[in-house]
Backbone as JSON, one array per atom type, in Angstrom:
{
  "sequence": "XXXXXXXXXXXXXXXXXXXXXXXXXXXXXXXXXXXXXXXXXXXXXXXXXXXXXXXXXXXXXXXXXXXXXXXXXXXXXXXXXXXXXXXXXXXXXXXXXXXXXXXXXXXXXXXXXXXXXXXXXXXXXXXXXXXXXXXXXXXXXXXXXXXXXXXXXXXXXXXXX",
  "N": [[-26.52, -89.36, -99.21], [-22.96, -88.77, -99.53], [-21.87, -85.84, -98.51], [-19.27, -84.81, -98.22], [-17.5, -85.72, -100.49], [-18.34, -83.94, -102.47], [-17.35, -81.08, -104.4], [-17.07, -77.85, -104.4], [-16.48, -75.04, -105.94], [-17.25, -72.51, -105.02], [-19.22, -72.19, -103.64], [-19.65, -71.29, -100.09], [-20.36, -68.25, -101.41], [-22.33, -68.47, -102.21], [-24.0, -68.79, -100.11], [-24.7, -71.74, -99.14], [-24.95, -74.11, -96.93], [-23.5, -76.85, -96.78], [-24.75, -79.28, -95.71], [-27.2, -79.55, -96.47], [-27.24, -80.31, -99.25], [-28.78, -82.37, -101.78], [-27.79, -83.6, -104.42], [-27.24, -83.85, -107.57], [-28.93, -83.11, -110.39], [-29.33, -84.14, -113.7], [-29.44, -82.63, -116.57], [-29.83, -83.91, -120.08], [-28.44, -83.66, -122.99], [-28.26, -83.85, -126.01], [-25.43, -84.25, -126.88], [-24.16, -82.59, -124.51], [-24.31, -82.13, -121.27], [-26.19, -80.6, -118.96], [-25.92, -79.73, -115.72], [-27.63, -78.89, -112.22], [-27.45, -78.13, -109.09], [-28.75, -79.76, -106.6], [-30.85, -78.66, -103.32], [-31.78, -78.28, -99.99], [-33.82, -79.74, -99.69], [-37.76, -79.99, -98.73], [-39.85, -82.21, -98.8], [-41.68, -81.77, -101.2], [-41.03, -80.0, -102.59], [-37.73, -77.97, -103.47], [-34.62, -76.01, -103.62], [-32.71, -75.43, -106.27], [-29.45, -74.88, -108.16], [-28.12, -73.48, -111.16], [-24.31, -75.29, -112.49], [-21.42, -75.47, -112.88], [-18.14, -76.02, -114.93], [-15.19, -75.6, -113.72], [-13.13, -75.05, -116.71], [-11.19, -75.23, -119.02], [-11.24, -75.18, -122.54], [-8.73, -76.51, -124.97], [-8.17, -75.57, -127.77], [-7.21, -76.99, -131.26], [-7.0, -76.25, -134.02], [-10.09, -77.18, -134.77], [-10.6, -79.09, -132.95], [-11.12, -79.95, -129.85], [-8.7, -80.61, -127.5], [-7.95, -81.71, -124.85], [-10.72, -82.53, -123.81], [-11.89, -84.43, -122.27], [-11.13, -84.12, -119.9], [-12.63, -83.01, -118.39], [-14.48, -83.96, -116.66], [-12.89, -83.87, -114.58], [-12.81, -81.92, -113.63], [-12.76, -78.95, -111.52], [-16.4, -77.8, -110.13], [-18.1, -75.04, -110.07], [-20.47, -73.13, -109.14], [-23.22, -71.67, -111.06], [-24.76, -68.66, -111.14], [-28.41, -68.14, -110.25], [-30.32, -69.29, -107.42], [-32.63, -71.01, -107.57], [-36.67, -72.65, -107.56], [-37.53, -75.56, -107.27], [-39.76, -78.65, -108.08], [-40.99, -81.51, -107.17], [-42.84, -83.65, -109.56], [-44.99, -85.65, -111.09], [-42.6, -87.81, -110.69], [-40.33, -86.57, -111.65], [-37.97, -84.1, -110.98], [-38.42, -81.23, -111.61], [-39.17, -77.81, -113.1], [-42.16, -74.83, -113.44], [-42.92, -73.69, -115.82], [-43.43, -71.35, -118.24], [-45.39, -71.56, -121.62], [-43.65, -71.58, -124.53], [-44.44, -70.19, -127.5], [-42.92, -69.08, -129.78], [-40.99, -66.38, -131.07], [-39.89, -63.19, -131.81], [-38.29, -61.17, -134.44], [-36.94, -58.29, -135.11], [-38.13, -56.71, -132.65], [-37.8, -55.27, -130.36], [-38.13, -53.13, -129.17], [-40.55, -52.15, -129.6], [-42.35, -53.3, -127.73], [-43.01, -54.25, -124.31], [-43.21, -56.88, -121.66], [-45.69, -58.07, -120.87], [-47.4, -56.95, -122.28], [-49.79, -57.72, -124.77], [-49.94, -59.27, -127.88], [-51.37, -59.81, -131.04], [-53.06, -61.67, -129.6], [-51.1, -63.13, -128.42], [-49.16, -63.32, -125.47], [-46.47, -61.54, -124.83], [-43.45, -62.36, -122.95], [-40.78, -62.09, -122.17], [-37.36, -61.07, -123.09], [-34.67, -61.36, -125.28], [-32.17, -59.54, -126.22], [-31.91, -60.27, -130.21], [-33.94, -60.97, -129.97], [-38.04, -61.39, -128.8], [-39.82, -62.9, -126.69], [-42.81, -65.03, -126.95], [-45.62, -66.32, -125.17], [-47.68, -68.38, -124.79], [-51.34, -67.93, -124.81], [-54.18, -68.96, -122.74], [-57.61, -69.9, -123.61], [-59.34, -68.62, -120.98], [-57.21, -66.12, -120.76], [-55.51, -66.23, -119.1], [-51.73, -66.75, -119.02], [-50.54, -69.61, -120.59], [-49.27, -72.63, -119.09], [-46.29, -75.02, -118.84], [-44.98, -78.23, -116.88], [-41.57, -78.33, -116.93], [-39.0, -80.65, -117.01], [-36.7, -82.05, -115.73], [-35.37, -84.54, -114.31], [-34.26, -86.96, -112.2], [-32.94, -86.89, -108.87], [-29.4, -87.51, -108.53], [-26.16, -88.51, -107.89], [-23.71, -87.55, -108.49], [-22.02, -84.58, -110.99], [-23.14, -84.54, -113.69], [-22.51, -82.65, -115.68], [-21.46, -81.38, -118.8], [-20.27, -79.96, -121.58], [-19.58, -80.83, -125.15], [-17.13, -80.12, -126.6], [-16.43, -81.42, -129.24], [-18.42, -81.21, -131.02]],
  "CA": [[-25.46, -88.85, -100.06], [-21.86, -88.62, -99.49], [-21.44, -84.24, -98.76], [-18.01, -84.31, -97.9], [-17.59, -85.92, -101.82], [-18.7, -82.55, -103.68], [-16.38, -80.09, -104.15], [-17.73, -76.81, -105.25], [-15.2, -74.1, -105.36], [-17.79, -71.43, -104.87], [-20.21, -72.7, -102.5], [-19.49, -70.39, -99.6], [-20.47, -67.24, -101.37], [-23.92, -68.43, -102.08], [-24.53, -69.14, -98.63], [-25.68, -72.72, -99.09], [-24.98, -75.36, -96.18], [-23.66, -78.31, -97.29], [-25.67, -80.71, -95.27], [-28.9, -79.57, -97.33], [-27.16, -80.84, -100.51], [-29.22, -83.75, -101.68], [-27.4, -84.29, -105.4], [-27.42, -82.61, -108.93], [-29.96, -83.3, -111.68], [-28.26, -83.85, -114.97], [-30.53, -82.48, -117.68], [-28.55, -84.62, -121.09], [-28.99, -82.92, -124.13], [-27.71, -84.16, -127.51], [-24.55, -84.7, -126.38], [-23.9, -82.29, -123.91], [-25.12, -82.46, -119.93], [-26.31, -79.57, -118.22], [-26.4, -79.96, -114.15], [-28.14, -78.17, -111.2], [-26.67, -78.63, -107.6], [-30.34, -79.07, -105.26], [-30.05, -78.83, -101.97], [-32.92, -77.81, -98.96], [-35.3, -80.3, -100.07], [-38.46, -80.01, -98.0], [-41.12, -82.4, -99.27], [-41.71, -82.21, -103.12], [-40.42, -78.5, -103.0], [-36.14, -78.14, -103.59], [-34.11, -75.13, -104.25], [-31.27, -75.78, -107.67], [-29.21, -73.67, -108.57], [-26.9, -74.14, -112.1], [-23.5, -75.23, -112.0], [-20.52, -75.39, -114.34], [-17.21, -76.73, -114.54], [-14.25, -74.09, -114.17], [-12.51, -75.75, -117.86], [-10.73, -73.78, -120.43], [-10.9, -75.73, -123.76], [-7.67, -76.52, -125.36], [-8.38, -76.31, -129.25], [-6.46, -77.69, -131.83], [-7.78, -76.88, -136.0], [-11.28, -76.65, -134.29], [-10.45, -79.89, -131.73], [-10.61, -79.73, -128.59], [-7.43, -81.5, -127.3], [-8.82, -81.7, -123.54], [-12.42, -82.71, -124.06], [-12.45, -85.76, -121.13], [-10.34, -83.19, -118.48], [-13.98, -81.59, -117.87], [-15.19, -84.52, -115.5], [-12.08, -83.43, -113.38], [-12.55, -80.28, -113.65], [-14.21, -78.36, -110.19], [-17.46, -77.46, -109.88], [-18.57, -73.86, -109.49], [-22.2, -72.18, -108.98], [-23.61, -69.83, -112.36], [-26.34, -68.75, -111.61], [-29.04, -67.5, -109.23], [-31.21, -69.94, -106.68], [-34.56, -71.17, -108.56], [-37.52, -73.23, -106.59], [-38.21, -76.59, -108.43], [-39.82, -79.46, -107.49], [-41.14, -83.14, -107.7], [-44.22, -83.32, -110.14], [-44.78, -86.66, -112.0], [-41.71, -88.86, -110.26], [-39.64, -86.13, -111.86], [-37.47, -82.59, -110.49], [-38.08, -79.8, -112.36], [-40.38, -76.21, -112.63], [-43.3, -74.54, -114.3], [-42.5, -72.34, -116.83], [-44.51, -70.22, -119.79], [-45.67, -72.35, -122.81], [-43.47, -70.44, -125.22], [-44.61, -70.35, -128.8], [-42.03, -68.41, -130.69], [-40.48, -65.13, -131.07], [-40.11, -62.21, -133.32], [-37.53, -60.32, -134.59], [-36.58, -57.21, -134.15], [-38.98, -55.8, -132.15], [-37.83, -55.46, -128.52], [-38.29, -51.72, -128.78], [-41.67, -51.94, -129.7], [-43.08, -54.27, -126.74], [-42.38, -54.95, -122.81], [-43.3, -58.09, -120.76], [-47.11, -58.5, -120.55], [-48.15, -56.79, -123.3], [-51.02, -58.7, -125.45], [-49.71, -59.02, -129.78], [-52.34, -61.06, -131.84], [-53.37, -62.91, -128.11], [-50.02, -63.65, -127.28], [-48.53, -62.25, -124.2], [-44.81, -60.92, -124.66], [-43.42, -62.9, -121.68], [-39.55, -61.33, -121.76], [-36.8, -60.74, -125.03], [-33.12, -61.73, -125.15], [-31.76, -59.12, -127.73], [-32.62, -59.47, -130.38], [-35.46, -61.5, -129.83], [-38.93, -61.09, -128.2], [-40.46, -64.6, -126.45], [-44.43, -65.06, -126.62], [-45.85, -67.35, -124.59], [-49.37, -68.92, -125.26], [-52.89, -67.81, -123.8], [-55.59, -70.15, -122.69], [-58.94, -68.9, -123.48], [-58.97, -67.56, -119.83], [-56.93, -64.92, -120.58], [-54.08, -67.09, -118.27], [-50.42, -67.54, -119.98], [-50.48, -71.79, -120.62], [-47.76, -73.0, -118.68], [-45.97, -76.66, -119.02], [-43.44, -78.61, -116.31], [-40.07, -78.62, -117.58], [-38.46, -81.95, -116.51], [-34.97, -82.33, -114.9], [-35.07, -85.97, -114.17], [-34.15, -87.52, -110.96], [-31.49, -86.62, -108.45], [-28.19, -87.54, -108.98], [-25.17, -88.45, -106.3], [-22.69, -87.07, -109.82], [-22.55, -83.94, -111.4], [-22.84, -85.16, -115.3], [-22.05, -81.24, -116.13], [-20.58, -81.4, -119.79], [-19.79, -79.61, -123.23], [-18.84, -81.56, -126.08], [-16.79, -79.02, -127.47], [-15.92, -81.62, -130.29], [-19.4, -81.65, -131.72]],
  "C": [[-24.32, -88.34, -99.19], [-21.56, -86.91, -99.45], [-20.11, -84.16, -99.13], [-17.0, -84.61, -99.92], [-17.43, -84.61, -102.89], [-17.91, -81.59, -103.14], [-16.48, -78.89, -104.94], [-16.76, -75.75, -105.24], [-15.91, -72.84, -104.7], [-18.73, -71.55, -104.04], [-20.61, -71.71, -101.07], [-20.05, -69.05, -99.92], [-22.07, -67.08, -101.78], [-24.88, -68.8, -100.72], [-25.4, -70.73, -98.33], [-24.81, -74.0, -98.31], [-24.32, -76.71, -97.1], [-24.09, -79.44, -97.05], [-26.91, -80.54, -95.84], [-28.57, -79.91, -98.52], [-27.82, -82.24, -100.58], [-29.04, -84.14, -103.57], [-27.72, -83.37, -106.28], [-28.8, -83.69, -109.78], [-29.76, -83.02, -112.86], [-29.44, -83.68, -116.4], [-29.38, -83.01, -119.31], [-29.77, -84.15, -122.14], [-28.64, -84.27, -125.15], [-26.39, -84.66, -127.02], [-23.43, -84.06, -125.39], [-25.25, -82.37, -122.4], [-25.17, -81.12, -118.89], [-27.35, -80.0, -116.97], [-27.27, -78.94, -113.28], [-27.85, -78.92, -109.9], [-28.87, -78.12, -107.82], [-30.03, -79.48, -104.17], [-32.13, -78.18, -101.07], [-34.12, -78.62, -99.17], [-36.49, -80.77, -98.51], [-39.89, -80.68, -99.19], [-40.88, -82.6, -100.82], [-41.32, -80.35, -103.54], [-38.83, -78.67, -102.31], [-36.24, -76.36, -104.08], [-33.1, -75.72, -104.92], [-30.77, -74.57, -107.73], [-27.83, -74.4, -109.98], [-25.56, -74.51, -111.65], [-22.78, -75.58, -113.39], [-19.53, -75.91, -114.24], [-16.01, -76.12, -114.62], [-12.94, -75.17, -115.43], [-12.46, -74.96, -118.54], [-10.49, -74.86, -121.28], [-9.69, -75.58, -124.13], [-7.93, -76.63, -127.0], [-7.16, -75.9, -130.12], [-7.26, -77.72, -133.5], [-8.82, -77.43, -135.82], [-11.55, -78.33, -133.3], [-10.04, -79.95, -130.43], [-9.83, -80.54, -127.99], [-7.54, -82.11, -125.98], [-9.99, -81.74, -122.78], [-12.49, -83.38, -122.68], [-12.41, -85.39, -119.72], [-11.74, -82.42, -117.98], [-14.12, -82.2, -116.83], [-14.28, -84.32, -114.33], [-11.88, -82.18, -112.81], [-13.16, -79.87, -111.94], [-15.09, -77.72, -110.53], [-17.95, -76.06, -109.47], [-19.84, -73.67, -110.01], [-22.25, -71.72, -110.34], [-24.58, -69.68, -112.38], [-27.17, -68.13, -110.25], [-29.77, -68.84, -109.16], [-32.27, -70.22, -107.5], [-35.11, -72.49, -107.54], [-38.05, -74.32, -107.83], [-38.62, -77.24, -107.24], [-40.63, -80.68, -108.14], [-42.47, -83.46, -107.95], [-44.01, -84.96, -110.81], [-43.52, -87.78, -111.81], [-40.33, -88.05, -110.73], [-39.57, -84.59, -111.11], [-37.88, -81.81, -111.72], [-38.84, -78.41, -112.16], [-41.34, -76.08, -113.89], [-42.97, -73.85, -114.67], [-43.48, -71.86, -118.08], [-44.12, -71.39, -120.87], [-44.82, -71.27, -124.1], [-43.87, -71.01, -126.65], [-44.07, -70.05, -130.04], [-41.32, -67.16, -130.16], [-40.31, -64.26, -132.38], [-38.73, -61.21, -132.75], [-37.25, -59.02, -135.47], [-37.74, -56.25, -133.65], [-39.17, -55.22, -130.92], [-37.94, -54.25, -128.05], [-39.74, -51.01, -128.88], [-42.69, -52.22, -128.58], [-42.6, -54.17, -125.28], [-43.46, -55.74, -122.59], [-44.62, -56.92, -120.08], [-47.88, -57.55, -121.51], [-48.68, -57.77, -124.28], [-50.52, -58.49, -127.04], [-50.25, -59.87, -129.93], [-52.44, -62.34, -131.02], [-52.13, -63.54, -127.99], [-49.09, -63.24, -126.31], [-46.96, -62.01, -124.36], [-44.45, -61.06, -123.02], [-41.81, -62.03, -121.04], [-38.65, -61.19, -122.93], [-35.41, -60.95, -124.02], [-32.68, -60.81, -126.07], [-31.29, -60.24, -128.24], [-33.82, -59.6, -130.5], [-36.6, -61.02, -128.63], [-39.53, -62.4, -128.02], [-41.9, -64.24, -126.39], [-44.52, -66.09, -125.62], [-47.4, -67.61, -124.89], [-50.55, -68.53, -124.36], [-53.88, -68.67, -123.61], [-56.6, -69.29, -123.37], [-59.39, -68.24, -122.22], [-58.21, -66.62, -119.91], [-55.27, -65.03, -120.18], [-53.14, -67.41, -119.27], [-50.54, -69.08, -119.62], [-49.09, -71.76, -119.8], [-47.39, -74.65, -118.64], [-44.37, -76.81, -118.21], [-42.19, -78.73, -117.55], [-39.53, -79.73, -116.82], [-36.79, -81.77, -116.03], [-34.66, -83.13, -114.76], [-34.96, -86.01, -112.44], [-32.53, -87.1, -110.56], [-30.66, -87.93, -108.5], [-26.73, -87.52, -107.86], [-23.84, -87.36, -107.39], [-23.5, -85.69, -110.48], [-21.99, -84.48, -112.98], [-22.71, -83.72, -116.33], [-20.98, -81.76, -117.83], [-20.48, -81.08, -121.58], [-18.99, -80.14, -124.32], [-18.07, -80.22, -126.9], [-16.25, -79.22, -128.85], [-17.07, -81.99, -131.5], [-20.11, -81.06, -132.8]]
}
């Protein structure tokens, strides 16, 4: 991969080399594309970290007038470092089986308390996330997928959708 190519505006203040960049990983939703710069790859273990596209919507009587101007947009960091890696031919990490949430109760609970065997893993006001128990006792956990690296960051919000 092409370094000198990627042009991050923020790069520098996360302290990350640019010769350990080895491409983004475009997770494609519905019809938006959410990236991760990875970089340091040692083996089948990578550090990602999110990334975004510094773009100010232009709307227009709820159209965005400047929808296409994203892929030109630059590239900045959001986000903190996370440790993925290459499980099944695909990037991604292990994360908590979540099973739901409940609302309003985030004053009742903290992270690792046990409600009707399901472990209260963390809460977003004003929600509370469970996550699933084996019969061991162990929170279930399931890869999350990312796909395959990527020389492009396919970073993008339909903001006309």
């Amino acid at each position: 991969m092409d370094n000198t190519k990627i042009s991050i505006v923020n790069l520098s203040e996360y302290g990350i080399d640019p010769s350990t960049i080895a491409g983004f990983l475009n997770e494609r939703l519905y019809t938006d594309c959410h990236s991760k710069l990875i970089y340091n790859v040692n083996g089948k273990k990578a550090m990602a970290v999110e990334v975004d596209r510094e773009f100010r919507p232009e709307m227009d009587s709820y159209f965005c007038t400047n929808n296409i101007e994203q892929y030109r947009a630059p590239i900045k960091i959001d986000g903190e470092p996370f440790e993925v890696e290459f499980f099944r031919g695909n990037w991604g990490h292990w994360c908590y089986d979540f099973i739901g949430g409940l609302y309003p109760a985030a004053d009742k609970y903290k992270p690792g308390d046990i409600v009707n065997g399901q472990l209260v893993v963390d809460w977003g006001y004003p929600y509370i996330r469970f996550a699933r128990l084996l019969p061991s006792g162990k929170p279930a956990r399931k890869f999350h997928k990312y796909g395959k690296i990527e020389e492009h960051c396919g970073q993008f919000h339909d903001y006309n959708f």
